Amino acid sequence: MPDPFLPEVVSEFSLTELIAGEFGINGIDELEETIEDDDIFDEINNDDKTEEFSHVKPLDLTENFRWLDPELPPSTQFTGRGTFVDECGQIYIQLHSQRHTVRLLRRLLNEKFSTSEPDGLGKTLQPVEECCVRWRDGNWYRARFIEYLDNEEQEGLVVLVDYGNLYKVGMEDVRSTIYGQRIPIQCLRTVLAGVEPVGGTWSQECLDFIQEKINYAKLGENYKLRVRIVKKSEAQPLRVSITDKSTEGVVVDLAQMLAMLPGEVTMVKNLHTVSDPLTSINQSLSWGVMPPSHYAQKNPYLLLCPLEDPVDQVSTIPSIDWEQAGVSEGQMLQVQLADVESFSCVFVQPADPACDYLVQLTAQHIELARVVQAECDLK
């Protein structure tokens, strides 16, 4: 079972980085072509020891609460981070574009629970009850309780909802207090299209092979999956194709790689229904999936603010009047890099003082972000 955190040492060389070095371009690290180690990233951001989430309050009424179902990506092709493969060959994948939300959740839970006391005596968790648990790395993660493993109720079984792992945990490392209740589950449940295990059961050797190929937390590197949903669906598991790079740098399909393993899989056109280990334990353990753009708010910081906060009424989000902007197709603009969504999508801001309208519009967006954050900090 893989750990839901990155290795301590991460290095990955990209074409962008090599080109930048060749031409002497500085600041290439801003492109995040190398995915930083999550633990190191958190340490850097919390060097000042201040409480980043002092304004975040726990959920008052936790009875019947469920973590929100994840949302389908807006495109059928996306970059993902593989986290876990279960016994039925289901591959759990986080969207690479959501990596900042995953880090925020860990920082939030670590801040809230690192010095917390265990739940009081007499507190008994019920099957499918939501909770947070401390993993063996010392970090805290969101979970769903499955069952007690002993009569004394000192040890329990949970599933880490943002990773897919089952985890045996001591009850002193479980908290029933809920934070981040408005942030959806961060992983999708998928299956490889085009292949099925021989005899209907995946061998442990084949599952280990898949885990090694999809796991983003590999030693010496951080691997991003290229995922394509081959059949649109409003239910999980999603049928996908996953491409991988060989040691020679050749991009190959993971299903085709499995077909080359002697006696492990057969190629099929129509995949049979895949059983879900979680559902076999309890019909309510697994989670569904919501259509793209189901959740209006994407900013995880705003999702941590109470619903009654007037953050949405602070100001109207400035929109672009293209006629006033005077921007035409093919025109050269001076810009600065603001953020990188993926290898094919970047966000830029106008930086040419001559473009007064666009520069002022950018300033309005920056000021709006500042005001909204200030509103959250007051809570």
mmCIF file of C-alpha atoms in Angstrom:
data_model
loop_
_atom_site.group_PDB
_atom_site.id
_atom_site.type_symbol
_atom_site.label_atom_id
_atom_site.label_comp_id
_atom_site.label_asym_id
_atom_site.label_seq_id
_atom_site.Cartn_x
_atom_site.Cartn_y
_atom_site.Cartn_z
ATOM 1 C CA MET A 1 0.000 0.000 0.000
ATOM 2 C CA PRO A 2 1.602 3.308 -1.045
ATOM 3 C CA ASP A 3 2.066 6.243 1.277
ATOM 4 C CA PRO A 4 -0.091 9.281 0.388
ATOM 5 C CA PHE A 5 2.827 11.657 0.362
ATOM 6 C CA LEU A 6 5.774 12.513 -1.813
ATOM 7 C CA PRO A 7 9.328 11.227 -1.329
ATOM 8 C CA GLU A 8 11.859 13.469 0.365
ATOM 9 C CA VAL A 9 14.001 13.908 -2.732
ATOM 10 C CA VAL A 10 12.355 14.851 -6.022
ATOM 11 C CA SER A 11 14.073 15.688 -9.271
ATOM 12 C CA GLU A 12 12.657 15.781 -12.764
ATOM 13 C CA PHE A 13 14.208 17.375 -15.837
ATOM 14 C CA SER A 14 11.918 18.917 -18.426
ATOM 15 C CA LEU A 15 12.411 20.065 -21.992
ATOM 16 C CA THR A 16 11.322 23.555 -20.912
ATOM 17 C CA GLU A 17 13.972 23.654 -18.210
ATOM 18 C CA LEU A 18 16.738 22.439 -20.526
ATOM 19 C CA ILE A 19 15.834 25.000 -23.179
ATOM 20 C CA ALA A 20 15.758 27.756 -20.560
ATOM 21 C CA GLY A 21 19.223 26.777 -19.381
ATOM 22 C CA GLU A 22 20.555 26.707 -22.925
ATOM 23 C CA PHE A 23 19.297 30.215 -23.630
ATOM 24 C CA GLY A 24 20.059 31.625 -20.191
ATOM 25 C CA ILE A 25 16.450 32.333 -19.210
ATOM 26 C CA ASN A 26 16.023 32.945 -15.481
ATOM 27 C CA GLY A 27 13.016 32.162 -13.298
ATOM 28 C CA ILE A 28 12.093 28.948 -15.096
ATOM 29 C CA ASP A 29 11.210 27.383 -11.737
ATOM 30 C CA GLU A 30 8.054 29.507 -11.783
ATOM 31 C CA LEU A 31 6.679 27.192 -14.450
ATOM 32 C CA GLU A 32 6.540 24.297 -11.962
ATOM 33 C CA GLU A 33 7.710 21.838 -14.599
ATOM 34 C CA THR A 34 9.383 20.075 -11.694
ATOM 35 C CA ILE A 35 6.764 19.116 -9.155
ATOM 36 C CA GLU A 36 8.125 20.063 -5.787
ATOM 37 C CA ASP A 37 8.137 17.719 -2.838
ATOM 38 C CA ASP A 38 4.866 18.360 -0.994
ATOM 39 C CA ASP A 39 6.428 18.111 2.470
ATOM 40 C CA ILE A 40 9.271 20.487 1.581
ATOM 41 C CA PHE A 41 6.755 22.854 -0.048
ATOM 42 C CA ASP A 42 4.715 22.955 3.161
ATOM 43 C CA GLU A 43 7.778 23.503 5.335
ATOM 44 C CA ILE A 44 8.891 26.462 3.211
ATOM 45 C CA ASN A 45 5.442 28.044 3.403
ATOM 46 C CA ASN A 46 5.203 27.609 7.168
ATOM 47 C CA ASP A 47 8.706 28.686 8.207
ATOM 48 C CA ASP A 48 7.330 31.622 10.154
ATOM 49 C CA LYS A 49 5.297 29.271 12.390
ATOM 50 C CA THR A 50 2.205 31.460 12.059
ATOM 51 C CA GLU A 51 -1.248 29.910 11.988
ATOM 52 C CA GLU A 52 -2.370 29.993 8.386
ATOM 53 C CA PHE A 53 -5.879 28.736 9.158
ATOM 54 C CA SER A 54 -6.714 30.370 12.480
ATOM 55 C CA HIS A 55 -9.950 31.692 10.941
ATOM 56 C CA VAL A 56 -11.186 28.226 9.902
ATOM 57 C CA LYS A 57 -13.795 26.763 12.239
ATOM 58 C CA PRO A 58 -14.899 23.106 12.481
ATOM 59 C CA LEU A 59 -18.243 21.876 11.211
ATOM 60 C CA ASP A 60 -20.889 22.323 13.914
ATOM 61 C CA LEU A 61 -23.275 19.511 12.991
ATOM 62 C CA THR A 62 -21.435 16.392 11.851
ATOM 63 C CA GLU A 63 -24.319 13.922 12.060
ATOM 64 C CA ASN A 64 -25.036 12.437 8.611
ATOM 65 C CA PHE A 65 -22.269 14.582 7.098
ATOM 66 C CA ARG A 66 -20.507 13.176 4.011
ATOM 67 C CA TRP A 67 -17.414 14.470 2.232
ATOM 68 C CA LEU A 68 -18.535 16.002 -1.079
ATOM 69 C CA ASP A 69 -18.223 13.813 -4.168
ATOM 70 C CA PRO A 70 -15.381 14.706 -6.553
ATOM 71 C CA GLU A 71 -16.019 16.581 -9.776
ATOM 72 C CA LEU A 72 -15.240 15.316 -13.263
ATOM 73 C CA PRO A 73 -12.504 17.258 -15.090
ATOM 74 C CA PRO A 74 -13.719 19.745 -17.719
ATOM 75 C CA SER A 75 -11.868 17.873 -20.482
ATOM 76 C CA THR A 76 -11.712 14.177 -21.349
ATOM 77 C CA GLN A 77 -7.918 14.506 -21.441
ATOM 78 C CA PHE A 78 -6.064 15.639 -18.342
ATOM 79 C CA THR A 79 -2.870 15.286 -16.367
ATOM 80 C CA GLY A 80 -3.181 13.210 -13.216
ATOM 81 C CA ARG A 81 -1.285 11.913 -10.197
ATOM 82 C CA GLY A 82 -1.800 8.216 -9.517
ATOM 83 C CA THR A 83 -2.119 7.342 -5.830
ATOM 84 C CA PHE A 84 -3.405 3.785 -5.389
ATOM 85 C CA VAL A 85 -4.481 0.577 -7.150
ATOM 86 C CA ASP A 86 -6.986 -1.650 -5.344
ATOM 87 C CA GLU A 87 -7.418 -5.412 -5.591
ATOM 88 C CA CYS A 88 -9.941 -5.060 -8.416
ATOM 89 C CA GLY A 89 -7.537 -3.056 -10.567
ATOM 90 C CA GLN A 90 -9.227 0.286 -9.934
ATOM 91 C CA ILE A 91 -6.747 3.146 -10.203
ATOM 92 C CA TYR A 92 -7.240 6.188 -7.978
ATOM 93 C CA ILE A 93 -6.090 9.433 -9.596
ATOM 94 C CA GLN A 94 -5.874 13.034 -8.425
ATOM 95 C CA LEU A 95 -6.017 15.862 -10.955
ATOM 96 C CA HIS A 96 -2.621 17.504 -11.248
ATOM 97 C CA SER A 97 -4.398 20.861 -11.457
ATOM 98 C CA GLN A 98 -5.763 20.241 -7.930
ATOM 99 C CA ARG A 99 -2.367 19.606 -6.321
ATOM 100 C CA HIS A 100 -2.479 22.943 -4.480
ATOM 101 C CA THR A 101 -5.807 21.979 -2.890
ATOM 102 C CA VAL A 102 -4.330 18.654 -1.738
ATOM 103 C CA ARG A 103 -1.420 20.506 -0.116
ATOM 104 C CA LEU A 104 -3.767 23.045 1.475
ATOM 105 C CA LEU A 105 -5.838 20.254 3.044
ATOM 106 C CA ARG A 106 -2.767 18.690 4.595
ATOM 107 C CA ARG A 107 -1.540 22.016 5.973
ATOM 108 C CA LEU A 108 -5.006 22.741 7.359
ATOM 109 C CA LEU A 109 -5.380 19.386 9.111
ATOM 110 C CA ASN A 110 -1.816 19.420 10.424
ATOM 111 C CA GLU A 111 -2.378 22.855 11.945
ATOM 112 C CA LYS A 112 -5.647 21.814 13.566
ATOM 113 C CA PHE A 113 -4.700 18.349 14.813
ATOM 114 C CA SER A 114 -0.916 18.233 15.367
ATOM 115 C CA THR A 115 -1.298 19.197 19.043
ATOM 116 C CA SER A 116 -4.870 18.009 19.534
ATOM 117 C CA GLU A 117 -6.029 15.513 22.127
ATOM 118 C CA PRO A 118 -7.753 12.246 21.133
ATOM 119 C CA ASP A 119 -11.549 12.182 21.144
ATOM 120 C CA GLY A 120 -12.966 11.784 24.631
ATOM 121 C CA LEU A 121 -13.869 8.497 26.253
ATOM 122 C CA GLY A 122 -17.207 7.162 25.143
ATOM 123 C CA LYS A 123 -16.863 8.548 21.610
ATOM 124 C CA THR A 124 -17.676 5.680 19.262
ATOM 125 C CA LEU A 125 -17.430 6.054 15.513
ATOM 126 C CA GLN A 126 -20.125 4.548 13.348
ATOM 127 C CA PRO A 127 -19.522 2.817 9.994
ATOM 128 C CA VAL A 128 -19.249 5.355 7.134
ATOM 129 C CA GLU A 129 -18.718 8.224 9.593
ATOM 130 C CA GLU A 130 -16.359 10.906 8.288
ATOM 131 C CA CYS A 131 -13.197 11.669 10.239
ATOM 132 C CA CYS A 132 -9.546 12.696 9.965
ATOM 133 C CA VAL A 133 -6.602 10.395 10.711
ATOM 134 C CA ARG A 134 -2.879 10.654 11.247
ATOM 135 C CA TRP A 135 -0.936 8.597 8.719
ATOM 136 C CA ARG A 136 2.332 6.947 9.653
ATOM 137 C CA ASP A 137 4.256 9.909 8.182
ATOM 138 C CA GLY A 138 2.828 12.122 10.941
ATOM 139 C CA ASN A 139 0.555 14.119 8.602
ATOM 140 C CA TRP A 140 -3.230 14.251 8.884
ATOM 141 C CA TYR A 141 -5.650 13.273 6.105
ATOM 142 C CA ARG A 142 -9.395 13.109 5.504
ATOM 143 C CA ALA A 143 -10.927 9.671 5.917
ATOM 144 C CA ARG A 144 -14.109 7.617 6.110
ATOM 145 C CA PHE A 145 -14.439 5.153 8.988
ATOM 146 C CA ILE A 146 -15.163 1.532 8.034
ATOM 147 C CA GLU A 147 -15.140 -0.597 11.187
ATOM 148 C CA TYR A 148 -13.412 -1.432 14.449
ATOM 149 C CA LEU A 149 -10.890 -4.244 14.235
ATOM 150 C CA ASP A 150 -10.964 -5.350 17.881
ATOM 151 C CA ASN A 151 -13.471 -5.729 20.687
ATOM 152 C CA GLU A 152 -11.764 -3.031 22.748
ATOM 153 C CA GLU A 153 -12.270 -0.518 19.887
ATOM 154 C CA GLN A 154 -8.621 0.506 20.012
ATOM 155 C CA GLU A 155 -7.941 -0.055 16.312
ATOM 156 C CA GLY A 156 -10.016 0.742 13.264
ATOM 157 C CA LEU A 157 -10.055 0.518 9.480
ATOM 158 C CA VAL A 158 -10.532 3.659 7.376
ATOM 159 C CA VAL A 159 -10.279 4.694 3.746
ATOM 160 C CA LEU A 160 -8.344 7.861 2.915
ATOM 161 C CA VAL A 161 -10.882 9.564 0.668
ATOM 162 C CA ASP A 162 -8.402 11.799 -1.180
ATOM 163 C CA TYR A 163 -6.113 8.856 -2.052
ATOM 164 C CA GLY A 164 -8.184 5.640 -2.090
ATOM 165 C CA ASN A 165 -6.011 3.725 0.398
ATOM 166 C CA LEU A 166 -7.387 1.482 3.106
ATOM 167 C CA TYR A 167 -5.526 2.106 6.352
ATOM 168 C CA LYS A 168 -5.423 0.314 9.697
ATOM 169 C CA VAL A 169 -5.180 3.020 12.358
ATOM 170 C CA GLY A 170 -4.973 3.263 16.140
ATOM 171 C CA MET A 171 -7.973 5.167 17.468
ATOM 172 C CA GLU A 172 -5.687 7.633 19.263
ATOM 173 C CA ASP A 173 -4.816 8.874 15.764
ATOM 174 C CA VAL A 174 -8.442 9.473 14.710
ATOM 175 C CA ARG A 175 -10.397 12.713 15.121
ATOM 176 C CA SER A 176 -14.125 13.044 14.506
ATOM 177 C CA THR A 177 -13.892 16.851 14.212
ATOM 178 C CA ILE A 178 -14.448 17.948 10.608
ATOM 179 C CA TYR A 179 -12.566 20.673 8.736
ATOM 180 C CA GLY A 180 -12.659 21.454 5.015
ATOM 181 C CA GLN A 181 -16.208 20.148 4.633
ATOM 182 C CA ARG A 182 -16.888 22.226 1.509
ATOM 183 C CA ILE A 183 -13.840 20.937 -0.381
ATOM 184 C CA PRO A 184 -14.778 17.912 -2.533
ATOM 185 C CA ILE A 185 -12.942 14.581 -2.444
ATOM 186 C CA GLN A 186 -9.752 14.920 -4.473
ATOM 187 C CA CYS A 187 -9.445 11.555 -6.251
ATOM 188 C CA LEU A 188 -11.311 9.812 -9.050
ATOM 189 C CA ARG A 189 -11.808 6.060 -9.361
ATOM 190 C CA THR A 190 -10.812 4.724 -12.799
ATOM 191 C CA VAL A 191 -10.197 1.460 -14.669
ATOM 192 C CA LEU A 192 -8.046 0.783 -17.699
ATOM 193 C CA ALA A 193 -10.129 0.410 -20.859
ATOM 194 C CA GLY A 194 -9.351 -2.440 -23.233
ATOM 195 C CA VAL A 195 -7.969 -5.023 -20.790
ATOM 196 C CA GLU A 196 -9.279 -7.509 -18.252
ATOM 197 C CA PRO A 197 -7.373 -9.901 -15.967
ATOM 198 C CA VAL A 198 -7.190 -13.516 -17.045
ATOM 199 C CA GLY A 199 -9.722 -15.512 -15.034
ATOM 200 C CA GLY A 200 -11.364 -12.309 -13.766
ATOM 201 C CA THR A 201 -8.883 -11.792 -10.902
ATOM 202 C CA TRP A 202 -5.837 -9.551 -10.919
ATOM 203 C CA SER A 203 -2.623 -11.200 -9.770
ATOM 204 C CA GLN A 204 -0.621 -9.432 -7.079
ATOM 205 C CA GLU A 205 2.339 -9.211 -9.471
ATOM 206 C CA CYS A 206 0.214 -7.401 -12.061
ATOM 207 C CA LEU A 207 -1.265 -5.025 -9.468
ATOM 208 C CA ASP A 208 2.237 -4.236 -8.233
ATOM 209 C CA PHE A 209 3.296 -3.542 -11.825
ATOM 210 C CA ILE A 210 0.389 -1.107 -12.302
ATOM 211 C CA GLN A 211 1.115 0.564 -8.967
ATOM 212 C CA GLU A 212 4.748 1.058 -9.917
ATOM 213 C CA LYS A 213 3.750 2.602 -13.243
ATOM 214 C CA ILE A 214 1.050 4.987 -11.992
ATOM 215 C CA ASN A 215 2.386 6.059 -8.595
ATOM 216 C CA TYR A 216 3.330 9.743 -8.710
ATOM 217 C CA ALA A 217 5.534 9.456 -5.610
ATOM 218 C CA LYS A 218 8.332 7.455 -7.203
ATOM 219 C CA LEU A 219 11.832 7.501 -5.794
ATOM 220 C CA GLY A 220 13.949 10.060 -7.590
ATOM 221 C CA GLU A 221 11.087 11.590 -9.572
ATOM 222 C CA ASN A 222 7.477 12.699 -9.504
ATOM 223 C CA TYR A 223 5.482 11.194 -12.320
ATOM 224 C CA LYS A 224 2.460 12.806 -13.963
ATOM 225 C CA LEU A 225 0.014 10.567 -15.823
ATOM 226 C CA ARG A 226 -1.469 11.444 -19.183
ATOM 227 C CA VAL A 227 -5.083 10.329 -18.834
ATOM 228 C CA ARG A 228 -7.877 10.169 -21.402
ATOM 229 C CA ILE A 229 -11.477 9.248 -20.580
ATOM 230 C CA VAL A 230 -12.447 6.891 -23.394
ATOM 231 C CA LYS A 231 -16.127 6.617 -22.525
ATOM 232 C CA LYS A 232 -18.103 9.455 -20.999
ATOM 233 C CA SER A 233 -19.855 8.432 -17.829
ATOM 234 C CA GLU A 234 -21.651 10.030 -14.908
ATOM 235 C CA ALA A 235 -20.603 7.217 -12.599
ATOM 236 C CA GLN A 236 -17.370 5.699 -11.366
ATOM 237 C CA PRO A 237 -15.181 3.936 -12.226
ATOM 238 C CA LEU A 238 -14.259 5.988 -15.289
ATOM 239 C CA ARG A 239 -12.865 3.999 -18.203
ATOM 240 C CA VAL A 240 -9.570 5.573 -19.164
ATOM 241 C CA SER A 241 -6.400 5.106 -21.126
ATOM 242 C CA ILE A 242 -3.110 5.971 -19.429
ATOM 243 C CA THR A 243 0.163 6.579 -21.219
ATOM 244 C CA ASP A 244 3.572 6.030 -19.691
ATOM 245 C CA LYS A 245 7.153 6.810 -20.687
ATOM 246 C CA SER A 246 9.633 3.988 -21.139
ATOM 247 C CA THR A 247 13.238 4.345 -19.980
ATOM 248 C CA GLU A 248 14.079 5.310 -23.575
ATOM 249 C CA GLY A 249 11.534 8.145 -23.421
ATOM 250 C CA VAL A 250 9.008 6.444 -25.730
ATOM 251 C CA VAL A 251 5.362 7.091 -24.800
ATOM 252 C CA VAL A 252 3.430 3.826 -24.558
ATOM 253 C CA ASP A 253 -0.065 2.866 -23.476
ATOM 254 C CA LEU A 254 -0.292 1.192 -20.052
ATOM 255 C CA ALA A 255 -2.939 -1.289 -21.242
ATOM 256 C CA GLN A 256 -0.655 -2.376 -24.068
ATOM 257 C CA MET A 257 2.186 -2.797 -21.602
ATOM 258 C CA LEU A 258 0.007 -5.101 -19.483
ATOM 259 C CA ALA A 259 -0.892 -7.135 -22.582
ATOM 260 C CA MET A 260 2.809 -7.903 -23.005
ATOM 261 C CA LEU A 261 2.962 -9.587 -19.576
ATOM 262 C CA PRO A 262 2.579 -13.364 -20.131
ATOM 263 C CA GLY A 263 -0.750 -14.759 -18.948
ATOM 264 C CA GLU A 264 -1.901 -11.668 -17.069
ATOM 265 C CA VAL A 265 -4.560 -9.861 -19.150
ATOM 266 C CA THR A 266 -6.702 -10.238 -22.230
ATOM 267 C CA MET A 267 -7.605 -7.453 -24.645
ATOM 268 C CA VAL A 268 -11.344 -6.715 -24.718
ATOM 269 C CA LYS A 269 -13.608 -4.232 -26.461
ATOM 270 C CA ASN A 270 -16.340 -4.094 -23.827
ATOM 271 C CA LEU A 271 -15.272 -4.084 -20.194
ATOM 272 C CA HIS A 272 -17.381 -6.101 -17.784
ATOM 273 C CA THR A 273 -18.737 -4.523 -14.619
ATOM 274 C CA VAL A 274 -15.938 -3.951 -12.138
ATOM 275 C CA SER A 275 -16.595 -4.819 -8.511
ATOM 276 C CA ASP A 276 -15.649 -2.235 -5.890
ATOM 277 C CA PRO A 277 -13.907 -3.519 -2.724
ATOM 278 C CA LEU A 278 -15.374 -0.665 -0.669
ATOM 279 C CA THR A 279 -18.924 -1.407 -1.800
ATOM 280 C CA SER A 280 -18.437 -5.093 -0.966
ATOM 281 C CA ILE A 281 -17.733 -4.057 2.649
ATOM 282 C CA ASN A 282 -20.532 -1.495 2.889
ATOM 283 C CA GLN A 283 -22.749 -0.170 0.101
ATOM 284 C CA SER A 284 -22.366 3.377 1.460
ATOM 285 C CA LEU A 285 -18.560 3.432 1.709
ATOM 286 C CA SER A 286 -17.773 4.404 -1.868
ATOM 287 C CA TRP A 287 -18.376 7.851 -3.343
ATOM 288 C CA GLY A 288 -19.929 9.069 -6.559
ATOM 289 C CA VAL A 289 -18.856 11.773 -8.987
ATOM 290 C CA MET A 290 -20.366 15.082 -10.030
ATOM 291 C CA PRO A 291 -20.468 16.500 -13.592
ATOM 292 C CA PRO A 292 -17.934 19.139 -14.684
ATOM 293 C CA SER A 293 -18.502 22.645 -13.247
ATOM 294 C CA HIS A 294 -20.965 21.296 -10.667
ATOM 295 C CA TYR A 295 -19.249 23.286 -7.922
ATOM 296 C CA ALA A 296 -19.382 27.010 -8.610
ATOM 297 C CA GLN A 297 -16.550 27.938 -6.242
ATOM 298 C CA LYS A 298 -13.138 26.408 -6.975
ATOM 299 C CA ASN A 299 -10.885 28.480 -4.715
ATOM 300 C CA PRO A 300 -10.098 26.248 -1.701
ATOM 301 C CA TYR A 301 -9.319 29.245 0.521
ATOM 302 C CA LEU A 302 -12.811 30.662 -0.042
ATOM 303 C CA LEU A 303 -14.292 27.212 0.552
ATOM 304 C CA LEU A 304 -12.787 27.296 4.033
ATOM 305 C CA CYS A 305 -14.717 30.481 4.861
ATOM 306 C CA PRO A 306 -18.123 30.089 6.573
ATOM 307 C CA LEU A 307 -21.093 30.126 4.230
ATOM 308 C CA GLU A 308 -22.455 33.275 5.821
ATOM 309 C CA ASP A 309 -19.291 35.199 4.973
ATOM 310 C CA PRO A 310 -20.028 38.056 2.545
ATOM 311 C CA VAL A 311 -17.009 37.252 0.389
ATOM 312 C CA ASP A 312 -19.148 36.950 -2.718
ATOM 313 C CA GLN A 313 -20.566 40.419 -2.122
ATOM 314 C CA VAL A 314 -17.230 42.154 -1.471
ATOM 315 C CA SER A 315 -17.021 43.348 -5.031
ATOM 316 C CA THR A 316 -18.113 42.472 -8.512
ATOM 317 C CA ILE A 317 -15.409 40.509 -10.301
ATOM 318 C CA PRO A 318 -14.072 42.807 -13.040
ATOM 319 C CA SER A 319 -14.654 41.535 -16.569
ATOM 320 C CA ILE A 320 -12.890 42.497 -19.788
ATOM 321 C CA ASP A 321 -14.360 44.953 -22.245
ATOM 322 C CA TRP A 322 -12.492 43.810 -25.331
ATOM 323 C CA GLU A 323 -13.306 46.923 -27.328
ATOM 324 C CA GLN A 324 -11.847 49.107 -24.607
ATOM 325 C CA ALA A 325 -8.874 46.757 -24.256
ATOM 326 C CA GLY A 326 -8.001 47.285 -27.892
ATOM 327 C CA VAL A 327 -6.492 43.821 -28.246
ATOM 328 C CA SER A 328 -6.659 42.152 -31.642
ATOM 329 C CA GLU A 329 -5.682 38.724 -32.922
ATOM 330 C CA GLY A 330 -1.992 38.499 -33.754
ATOM 331 C CA GLN A 331 -1.059 41.527 -31.674
ATOM 332 C CA MET A 332 2.143 41.276 -29.619
ATOM 333 C CA LEU A 333 1.667 41.942 -25.893
ATOM 334 C CA GLN A 334 4.132 42.380 -23.047
ATOM 335 C CA VAL A 335 3.039 40.068 -20.227
ATOM 336 C CA GLN A 336 4.314 38.440 -17.049
ATOM 337 C CA LEU A 337 3.672 34.852 -15.988
ATOM 338 C CA ALA A 338 1.021 34.544 -13.243
ATOM 339 C CA ASP A 339 0.370 30.796 -12.932
ATOM 340 C CA VAL A 340 0.744 27.483 -14.762
ATOM 341 C CA GLU A 341 -2.231 25.159 -15.005
ATOM 342 C CA SER A 342 -0.598 22.451 -17.141
ATOM 343 C CA PHE A 343 1.995 21.965 -19.864
ATOM 344 C CA SER A 344 -0.484 23.452 -22.371
ATOM 345 C CA CYS A 345 -2.218 26.129 -20.282
ATOM 346 C CA VAL A 346 -0.607 29.147 -18.609
ATOM 347 C CA PHE A 347 -2.015 32.350 -17.112
ATOM 348 C CA VAL A 348 -0.412 35.700 -17.811
ATOM 349 C CA GLN A 349 -0.973 39.309 -16.770
ATOM 350 C CA PRO A 350 -0.400 42.413 -18.933
ATOM 351 C CA ALA A 351 2.859 44.145 -18.036
ATOM 352 C CA ASP A 352 3.120 46.868 -20.658
ATOM 353 C CA PRO A 353 2.471 50.303 -19.078
ATOM 354 C CA ALA A 354 1.153 51.434 -22.451
ATOM 355 C CA CYS A 355 -1.855 49.108 -21.989
ATOM 356 C CA ASP A 356 -3.410 51.288 -19.275
ATOM 357 C CA TYR A 357 -6.820 49.600 -19.342
ATOM 358 C CA LEU A 358 -5.498 46.041 -18.976
ATOM 359 C CA VAL A 359 -2.973 47.032 -16.309
ATOM 360 C CA GLN A 360 -5.728 48.746 -14.308
ATOM 361 C CA LEU A 361 -7.967 45.698 -14.732
ATOM 362 C CA THR A 362 -5.204 43.476 -13.378
ATOM 363 C CA ALA A 363 -4.813 45.781 -10.393
ATOM 364 C CA GLN A 364 -8.567 45.522 -9.703
ATOM 365 C CA HIS A 365 -8.351 41.708 -9.653
ATOM 366 C CA ILE A 366 -5.363 41.807 -7.306
ATOM 367 C CA GLU A 367 -7.167 44.213 -4.981
ATOM 368 C CA LEU A 368 -10.296 42.020 -5.021
ATOM 369 C CA ALA A 369 -8.223 39.004 -4.027
ATOM 370 C CA ARG A 370 -6.664 41.005 -1.188
ATOM 371 C CA VAL A 371 -10.050 42.177 0.126
ATOM 372 C CA VAL A 372 -11.546 38.676 -0.010
ATOM 373 C CA GLN A 373 -8.572 37.205 1.856
ATOM 374 C CA ALA A 374 -8.845 39.959 4.445
ATOM 375 C CA GLU A 375 -12.528 39.090 4.968
ATOM 376 C CA CYS A 376 -11.576 35.439 5.537
ATOM 377 C CA ASP A 377 -8.790 36.388 7.954
ATOM 378 C CA LEU A 378 -11.297 38.253 10.142
ATOM 379 C CA LYS A 379 -13.257 35.070 10.766
#
